[in-house]
Amino acid sequence: MAPKKERPSAKEYRKLPIEGEFAAVRLSPEADAAYKAICAGKDALSVKRRTVLNRYMLEFCASKVLRLNDQHFKKEETFSVGKGKRVAIFAFKAWKWRLYGALMTIDGVRTFVGVKVDEDKKQDKANRTLMKSAADAISELEEHDDR
């Protein structure tokens, strides 16, 4: 019998240096590269995105109860990922830029794990294909509960 394949861990993802007593944000390598690009950008749009995104993430981490509205942080949809498992996908939103991921508990801390980015949204409607891809990526993580 083949050995069971080891699942990747969200603990390997970069934890953003955002101070907050109640939560954390971690990004997959793919999402982290997109986030770093807007952090390094000097153009007006990158500065605007970076400013609001960091403000929303700080509020997320500093609040015991989520107080962000749907324009800032939203539960988009829940996807079936096989074997009776489901993943709820959330998005941080900033000026036609979306960070898709899920809420998980890592080391006892509520954590948003971002795995996919829609860097240049053309319409207001969420990208369902990208969200499904995010759900599949989340379901592969060892921290995803098997409910």
Coordinates of N, CA, C and O in Angstrom, one line a residue:
M1 N 0.8 -1.2 0.0 CA 0.0 0.0 0.0 C 0.9 1.2 0.0 O 1.9 1.3 0.7
A2 N 0.5 2.2 -0.8 CA 1.3 3.4 -1.0 C 1.2 4.3 0.3 O 0.1 4.3 0.9
P3 N 2.2 5.0 0.7 CA 2.1 5.8 1.9 C 1.2 7.0 1.6 O 1.1 7.5 0.4
K4 N 0.5 7.4 2.6 CA -0.5 8.5 2.5 C 0.3 9.8 2.1 O 1.3 10.1 2.7
K5 N -0.2 10.5 1.1 CA 0.4 11.8 0.7 C 0.3 12.8 1.7 O -0.8 13.1 2.3
E6 N 1.4 13.5 2.0 CA 1.4 14.5 3.0 C 0.8 15.8 2.4 O 1.1 16.2 1.3
R7 N -0.1 16.4 3.2 CA -0.8 17.6 2.7 C 0.0 18.8 3.1 O 0.7 18.9 4.1
P8 N 0.0 19.8 2.2 CA 0.7 21.1 2.5 C 0.1 21.8 3.7 O -1.1 21.5 4.0
S9 N 0.8 22.7 4.4 CA 0.3 23.4 5.5 C 0.3 24.9 5.3 O 1.2 25.4 4.7
A10 N -0.8 25.5 5.8 CA -0.9 27.0 5.7 C 0.2 27.6 6.6 O 0.5 28.8 6.4
K11 N 0.7 26.9 7.5 CA 1.8 27.4 8.4 C 3.1 27.8 7.6 O 3.9 28.6 8.0
E12 N 3.2 27.1 6.4 CA 4.3 27.4 5.5 C 4.1 28.7 4.8 O 5.1 29.2 4.2
Y13 N 2.9 29.2 4.7 CA 2.7 30.5 4.0 C 3.1 31.7 4.8 O 3.1 31.6 6.1
R14 N 3.5 32.7 4.1 CA 4.0 33.9 4.8 C 2.9 34.6 5.6 O 1.8 34.8 5.1
K15 N 3.2 34.8 6.9 CA 2.3 35.5 7.8 C 2.6 37.0 7.6 O 3.7 37.4 7.8
L16 N 1.6 37.8 7.3 CA 1.8 39.2 7.1 C 2.1 39.9 8.4 O 1.5 39.6 9.4
P17 N 3.0 40.9 8.4 CA 3.4 41.6 9.7 C 2.3 42.7 10.0 O 2.6 43.8 10.2
I18 N 1.1 42.2 10.2 CA 0.0 43.1 10.6 C -0.3 42.8 12.0 O -0.7 41.7 12.4
E19 N -0.2 43.9 12.8 CA -0.4 43.7 14.3 C -1.9 43.6 14.6 O -2.7 44.4 14.1
G20 N -2.3 42.6 15.3 CA -3.7 42.4 15.7 C -3.8 41.3 16.8 O -3.1 40.3 16.7
E21 N -4.6 41.6 17.7 CA -4.7 40.7 18.9 C -5.6 39.5 18.6 O -5.4 38.4 19.2
F22 N -6.5 39.6 17.6 CA -7.5 38.5 17.4 C -7.4 37.7 16.2 O -8.0 36.7 16.1
A23 N -6.5 38.1 15.2 CA -6.5 37.3 14.0 C -5.1 37.5 13.3 O -4.3 38.4 13.7
A24 N -4.9 36.8 12.2 CA -3.7 36.9 11.4 C -4.1 36.7 9.9 O -5.2 36.3 9.6
V25 N -3.2 37.1 9.0 CA -3.4 36.9 7.6 C -2.1 36.2 7.1 O -1.0 36.6 7.4
R26 N -2.4 35.1 6.3 CA -1.3 34.3 5.7 C -1.6 34.3 4.2 O -2.7 34.2 3.8
L27 N -0.5 34.3 3.4 CA -0.7 34.3 1.9 C 0.1 33.1 1.3 O 1.3 33.0 1.7
S28 N -0.5 32.4 0.4 CA 0.2 31.4 -0.4 C 1.3 32.1 -1.2 O 1.2 33.4 -1.4
P29 N 2.3 31.4 -1.7 CA 3.3 32.1 -2.6 C 2.7 32.9 -3.7 O 3.2 34.0 -4.0
E30 N 1.7 32.3 -4.4 CA 1.1 33.0 -5.5 C 0.4 34.3 -5.1 O 0.6 35.3 -5.7
A31 N -0.4 34.2 -4.0 CA -1.1 35.4 -3.5 C -0.1 36.4 -3.0 O -0.2 37.6 -3.1
D32 N 1.0 35.9 -2.3 CA 2.0 36.8 -1.7 C 2.7 37.6 -2.8 O 3.0 38.8 -2.6
A33 N 3.0 37.0 -4.0 CA 3.6 37.7 -5.1 C 2.8 38.8 -5.6 O 3.3 39.9 -5.8
A34 N 1.5 38.6 -5.7 CA 0.6 39.7 -6.1 C 0.5 40.8 -5.1 O 0.4 42.0 -5.4
Y35 N 0.4 40.4 -3.8 CA 0.4 41.4 -2.7 C 1.7 42.2 -2.7 O 1.6 43.4 -2.6
K36 N 2.8 41.6 -2.8 CA 4.1 42.3 -2.8 C 4.2 43.3 -4.0 O 4.8 44.3 -3.9
A37 N 3.6 42.9 -5.2 CA 3.6 43.8 -6.3 C 2.8 45.1 -6.1 O 3.3 46.1 -6.4
I38 N 1.7 45.0 -5.4 CA 1.0 46.3 -5.1 C 1.7 47.0 -4.0 O 1.7 48.2 -3.9
C39 N 2.4 46.3 -3.1 CA 3.1 47.0 -2.0 C 4.3 47.7 -2.6 O 4.7 48.8 -2.1
A40 N 4.9 47.2 -3.6 CA 6.1 47.8 -4.3 C 5.7 48.9 -5.3 O 6.6 49.7 -5.6
G41 N 4.5 48.8 -5.8 CA 4.1 49.7 -6.8 C 4.1 51.2 -6.4 O 3.7 51.5 -5.3
K42 N 4.5 52.0 -7.3 CA 4.6 53.5 -7.0 C 3.4 54.3 -7.7 O 3.3 55.4 -7.4
D43 N 2.7 53.6 -8.6 CA 1.6 54.3 -9.3 C 0.5 54.5 -8.3 O 0.3 53.9 -7.3
A44 N -0.4 55.4 -8.7 CA -1.5 55.9 -7.9 C -2.4 54.7 -7.5 O -2.9 54.6 -6.4
L45 N -2.7 53.8 -8.5 CA -3.6 52.7 -8.2 C -3.0 51.7 -7.2 O -3.7 51.3 -6.3
S46 N -1.8 51.4 -7.3 CA -1.1 50.5 -6.4 C -1.1 51.1 -5.0 O -1.4 50.4 -4.0
V47 N -0.8 52.4 -4.9 CA -0.8 53.1 -3.6 C -2.2 53.0 -2.9 O -2.4 52.7 -1.8
K48 N -3.2 53.3 -3.8 CA -4.6 53.3 -3.3 C -5.0 51.9 -2.8 O -5.6 51.7 -1.7
R49 N -4.7 50.9 -3.6 CA -5.0 49.5 -3.2 C -4.3 49.1 -2.0 O -4.9 48.5 -1.1
R50 N -3.0 49.4 -1.9 CA -2.2 49.0 -0.7 C -2.7 49.7 0.5 O -2.9 49.0 1.6
T51 N -3.1 50.9 0.4 CA -3.6 51.7 1.6 C -4.9 51.1 2.1 O -5.0 50.8 3.3
V52 N -5.8 50.8 1.3 CA -7.1 50.3 1.8 C -7.0 48.9 2.2 O -7.6 48.5 3.2
L53 N -6.3 48.1 1.4 CA -6.1 46.7 1.8 C -5.5 46.5 3.1 O -5.9 45.7 4.0
N54 N -4.4 47.2 3.4 CA -3.7 47.1 4.7 C -4.7 47.6 5.8 O -4.7 47.1 6.9
R55 N -5.5 48.6 5.5 CA -6.4 49.1 6.6 C -7.4 48.0 6.9 O -7.8 47.8 8.0
Y56 N -8.0 47.4 5.8 CA -9.0 46.3 6.0 C -8.4 45.1 6.8 O -9.0 44.5 7.7
M57 N -7.1 44.8 6.4 CA -6.5 43.6 7.1 C -6.2 43.9 8.5 O -6.3 43.1 9.4
L58 N -5.8 45.2 8.8 CA -5.5 45.6 10.2 C -6.8 45.5 11.0 O -6.8 45.0 12.1
E59 N -7.9 46.0 10.4 CA -9.2 45.9 11.1 C -9.6 44.5 11.4 O -10.1 44.1 12.4
F60 N -9.4 43.6 10.4 CA -9.7 42.2 10.5 C -8.9 41.6 11.7 O -9.5 40.9 12.5
C61 N -7.6 41.9 11.8 CA -6.8 41.3 12.8 C -7.0 41.9 14.2 O -6.8 41.2 15.2
A62 N -7.4 43.2 14.2 CA -7.6 43.9 15.5 C -9.0 43.7 16.2 O -9.2 44.1 17.3
S63 N -9.9 43.1 15.4 CA -11.3 43.0 15.9 C -11.7 41.6 16.3 O -11.4 40.7 15.6
K64 N -12.2 41.5 17.5 CA -12.7 40.2 18.0 C -13.9 39.8 17.1 O -14.1 38.6 16.8
V65 N -14.8 40.7 16.8 CA -15.9 40.5 16.0 C -15.7 41.2 14.6 O -15.3 42.3 14.6
L66 N -15.9 40.5 13.5 CA -15.7 41.1 12.2 C -16.6 42.3 12.0 O -17.9 42.1 12.1
R67 N -16.0 43.4 11.8 CA -16.8 44.6 11.6 C -16.7 45.2 10.2 O -17.3 46.3 9.9
L68 N -16.0 44.5 9.3 CA -15.8 45.0 7.9 C -17.1 44.7 7.2 O -17.8 43.7 7.3
N69 N -17.5 45.7 6.3 CA -18.7 45.5 5.5 C -18.4 44.7 4.2 O -17.2 44.5 3.9
D70 N -19.4 44.4 3.5 CA -19.3 43.6 2.3 C -18.4 44.3 1.2 O -18.0 43.7 0.2
Q71 N -18.3 45.6 1.3 CA -17.4 46.3 0.3 C -15.9 46.1 0.6 O -15.1 46.4 -0.2
H72 N -15.6 45.7 1.8 CA -14.2 45.5 2.3 C -13.8 44.0 2.4 O -12.7 43.7 1.9
F73 N -14.7 43.2 3.0 CA -14.4 41.8 3.2 C -15.7 41.1 3.2 O -16.6 41.4 3.9
K74 N -15.8 40.1 2.3 CA -17.1 39.5 2.1 C -17.0 38.0 1.9 O -16.0 37.5 1.3
K75 N -17.9 37.3 2.5 CA -18.1 35.8 2.3 C -18.8 35.7 0.9 O -19.9 36.2 0.7
E76 N -18.0 35.2 -0.1 CA -18.5 35.2 -1.5 C -19.4 34.0 -1.7 O -20.5 34.2 -2.2
E77 N -18.9 32.8 -1.4 CA -19.7 31.6 -1.8 C -19.1 30.4 -1.1 O -17.9 30.4 -0.7
T78 N -19.9 29.3 -0.9 CA -19.4 28.1 -0.3 C -19.3 27.1 -1.5 O -20.3 26.9 -2.2
F79 N -18.2 26.4 -1.6 CA -18.0 25.4 -2.7 C -17.9 24.0 -2.1 O -17.2 23.8 -1.1
S80 N -18.5 23.0 -2.8 CA -18.3 21.6 -2.5 C -16.9 21.2 -3.2 O -16.7 21.6 -4.3
V81 N -16.1 20.6 -2.4 CA -14.7 20.2 -2.9 C -14.5 18.7 -2.9 O -13.4 18.2 -2.9
G82 N -15.6 18.0 -2.8 CA -15.6 16.5 -2.9 C -15.6 15.8 -1.5 O -15.2 16.5 -0.5
K83 N -16.0 14.6 -1.5 CA -16.1 13.8 -0.3 C -16.9 14.4 0.8 O -16.5 14.3 2.0
G84 N -17.9 15.2 0.5 CA -18.8 15.8 1.4 C -18.2 17.1 2.1 O -18.8 17.7 3.0
K85 N -17.0 17.5 1.6 CA -16.3 18.7 2.2 C -16.8 19.9 1.5 O -17.0 19.9 0.3
R86 N -16.8 21.0 2.2 CA -17.2 22.3 1.7 C -16.2 23.4 2.2 O -15.7 23.3 3.3
V87 N -16.0 24.4 1.3 CA -15.1 25.5 1.7 C -15.8 26.8 1.4 O -16.3 27.0 0.3
A88 N -15.9 27.7 2.4 CA -16.4 29.0 2.3 C -15.3 29.9 1.9 O -14.3 30.0 2.5
I89 N -15.5 30.6 0.8 CA -14.5 31.5 0.2 C -14.9 33.0 0.6 O -16.0 33.4 0.4
F90 N -13.9 33.7 1.1 CA -14.0 35.1 1.5 C -13.1 35.9 0.6 O -12.2 35.3 0.0
A91 N -13.3 37.2 0.5 CA -12.5 38.1 -0.3 C -12.2 39.4 0.4 O -13.2 40.0 0.9
F92 N -11.0 39.8 0.4 CA -10.6 41.2 0.7 C -10.7 41.9 -0.6 O -10.2 41.4 -1.6
K93 N -11.3 43.1 -0.6 CA -11.5 43.9 -1.8 C -10.8 45.2 -1.7 O -10.9 45.9 -0.7
A94 N -10.2 45.6 -2.8 CA -9.5 46.9 -2.9 C -9.4 47.3 -4.4 O -8.6 46.8 -5.1
W95 N -10.2 48.3 -4.8 CA -10.1 48.9 -6.1 C -9.9 47.9 -7.3 O -8.9 47.9 -7.9
K96 N -10.9 47.1 -7.5 CA -10.9 46.1 -8.6 C -9.8 45.1 -8.4 O -9.3 44.5 -9.4
W97 N -9.4 44.8 -7.2 CA -8.4 43.8 -6.8 C -9.0 43.0 -5.7 O -9.5 43.5 -4.8
R98 N -9.0 41.6 -5.9 CA -9.6 40.7 -4.9 C -8.6 39.7 -4.5 O -7.9 39.1 -5.3
L99 N -8.5 39.5 -3.1 CA -7.7 38.4 -2.6 C -8.7 37.4 -2.0 O -9.5 37.6 -1.1
Y100 N -8.7 36.2 -2.6 CA -9.6 35.1 -2.3 C -9.0 34.1 -1.3 O -7.8 33.7 -1.6
G101 N -9.7 33.7 -0.3 CA -9.2 32.7 0.6 C -10.3 32.2 1.6 O -11.4 32.4 1.3
A102 N -9.8 31.7 2.7 CA -10.8 31.1 3.6 C -10.3 31.4 5.1 O -9.2 31.7 5.3
L103 N -11.3 31.4 6.0 CA -11.0 31.5 7.4 C -10.6 30.2 8.0 O -11.4 29.2 7.8
M104 N -9.5 30.1 8.7 CA -9.1 28.8 9.3 C -8.6 29.2 10.7 O -8.3 30.4 11.0
T105 N -8.4 28.2 11.5 CA -7.7 28.4 12.8 C -6.4 27.7 12.7 O -6.2 26.5 12.4
I106 N -5.3 28.6 12.9 CA -4.0 28.1 12.8 C -3.3 28.5 14.2 O -3.3 29.7 14.5
D107 N -2.8 27.5 14.8 CA -2.2 27.7 16.2 C -3.1 28.4 17.1 O -2.7 29.3 17.9
G108 N -4.4 28.1 17.0 CA -5.4 28.7 17.9 C -5.8 30.1 17.6 O -6.5 30.8 18.3
V109 N -5.4 30.6 16.4 CA -5.7 32.0 16.0 C -6.5 32.0 14.7 O -6.2 31.3 13.8
R110 N -7.6 32.8 14.7 CA -8.4 33.0 13.5 C -7.5 33.6 12.5 O -6.8 34.6 12.7
T111 N -7.4 32.9 11.3 CA -6.5 33.3 10.3 C -7.2 33.3 8.9 O -7.9 32.3 8.5
F112 N -7.0 34.4 8.2 CA -7.5 34.4 6.8 C -6.3 33.9 6.0 O -5.2 34.4 6.1
V113 N -6.5 32.8 5.2 CA -5.5 32.2 4.4 C -5.8 32.6 2.9 O -6.8 32.1 2.3
G114 N -5.1 33.5 2.3 CA -5.3 34.0 1.0 C -4.5 33.1 0.0 O -3.3 32.9 0.2
V115 N -5.2 32.6 -1.1 CA -4.5 31.7 -2.0 C -4.6 32.2 -3.5 O -3.8 31.8 -4.3
K116 N -5.6 33.0 -3.8 CA -5.8 33.4 -5.2 C -6.1 34.9 -5.3 O -6.7 35.4 -4.3
V117 N -5.7 35.5 -6.3 CA -5.9 36.9 -6.5 C -6.4 37.2 -7.9 O -6.0 36.7 -8.9
D118 N -7.4 38.1 -7.9 CA -8.0 38.6 -9.2 C -7.4 40.1 -9.2 O -7.9 40.9 -8.5
E119 N -6.3 40.2 -10.0 CA -5.6 41.5 -10.0 C -6.2 42.6 -10.7 O -5.8 43.8 -10.5
D120 N -7.1 42.3 -11.6 CA -7.6 43.4 -12.5 C -9.1 43.1 -12.8 O -9.4 42.8 -14.0
K121 N -10.0 43.1 -11.8 CA -11.4 42.8 -12.1 C -12.0 43.7 -13.1 O -11.8 44.9 -13.0
K122 N -12.6 43.2 -14.1 CA -13.3 44.0 -15.1 C -14.8 44.2 -14.8 O -15.4 45.1 -15.4
Q123 N -15.3 43.4 -13.9 CA -16.7 43.6 -13.6 C -16.9 43.4 -12.1 O -16.0 43.0 -11.4
D124 N -18.1 43.8 -11.6 CA -18.4 43.8 -10.2 C -18.6 42.4 -9.7 O -18.3 42.1 -8.5
K125 N -19.1 41.5 -10.6 CA -19.4 40.1 -10.2 C -18.1 39.4 -9.9 O -17.1 39.5 -10.6
A126 N -18.1 38.6 -8.8 CA -16.9 37.8 -8.4 C -16.6 36.7 -9.5 O -17.5 36.2 -10.1
N127 N -15.3 36.4 -9.6 CA -14.9 35.5 -10.6 C -15.1 34.1 -10.0 O -14.3 33.6 -9.2
R128 N -16.1 33.4 -10.4 CA -16.5 32.1 -9.8 C -15.4 31.0 -10.1 O -15.1 30.2 -9.2
T129 N -14.8 31.0 -11.3 CA -13.8 30.1 -11.6 C -12.6 30.2 -10.6 O -12.0 29.2 -10.1
L130 N -12.2 31.5 -10.4 CA -11.1 31.7 -9.5 C -11.4 31.3 -8.1 O -10.6 30.8 -7.3
M131 N -12.7 31.6 -7.7 CA -13.1 31.2 -6.3 C -13.1 29.7 -6.1 O -12.7 29.2 -5.1
K132 N -13.5 29.0 -7.2 CA -13.5 27.5 -7.1 C -12.1 27.0 -7.0 O -11.8 26.1 -6.2
S133 N -11.2 27.6 -7.7 CA -9.8 27.3 -7.7 C -9.2 27.5 -6.2 O -8.5 26.7 -5.7
A134 N -9.7 28.6 -5.6 CA -9.2 28.9 -4.3 C -9.8 27.9 -3.3 O -9.1 27.4 -2.4
A135 N -11.0 27.5 -3.5 CA -11.6 26.5 -2.6 C -10.9 25.2 -2.7 O -10.6 24.5 -1.7
D136 N -10.5 24.8 -3.9 CA -9.8 23.5 -4.1 C -8.4 23.6 -3.5 O -8.0 22.7 -2.8
A137 N -7.7 24.8 -3.6 CA -6.4 25.0 -2.9 C -6.5 24.9 -1.4 O -5.7 24.3 -0.7
I138 N -7.6 25.5 -0.8 CA -7.8 25.5 0.6 C -8.1 24.1 1.1 O -7.6 23.6 2.1
S139 N -8.8 23.3 0.3 CA -9.2 22.0 0.7 C -8.0 21.0 0.8 O -8.0 20.0 1.5
E140 N -6.9 21.4 0.1 CA -5.7 20.6 0.1 C -4.9 20.8 1.4 O -4.0 20.0 1.7
L141 N -5.1 21.9 2.1 CA -4.3 22.2 3.2 C -4.6 21.3 4.4 O -5.8 21.0 4.7
E142 N -3.6 21.0 5.2 CA -3.8 20.1 6.3 C -4.7 20.7 7.4 O -5.4 20.0 8.2
E143 N -4.7 22.1 7.5 CA -5.6 22.7 8.5 C -7.0 22.8 8.1 O -7.9 23.1 9.0
H144 N -7.4 22.5 6.9 CA -8.8 22.4 6.5 C -9.5 21.3 7.2 O -9.0 20.1 7.1
D145 N -10.5 21.6 7.9 CA -11.2 20.5 8.7 C -12.0 19.7 7.7 O -12.4 20.1 6.7
D146 N -12.1 18.4 8.0 CA -12.8 17.5 7.1 C -14.2 17.3 7.4 O -14.8 16.2 7.3
R147 N -14.9 18.4 7.8 CA -16.3 18.2 8.1 C -17.1 18.0 6.8 O -16.8 18.5 5.8

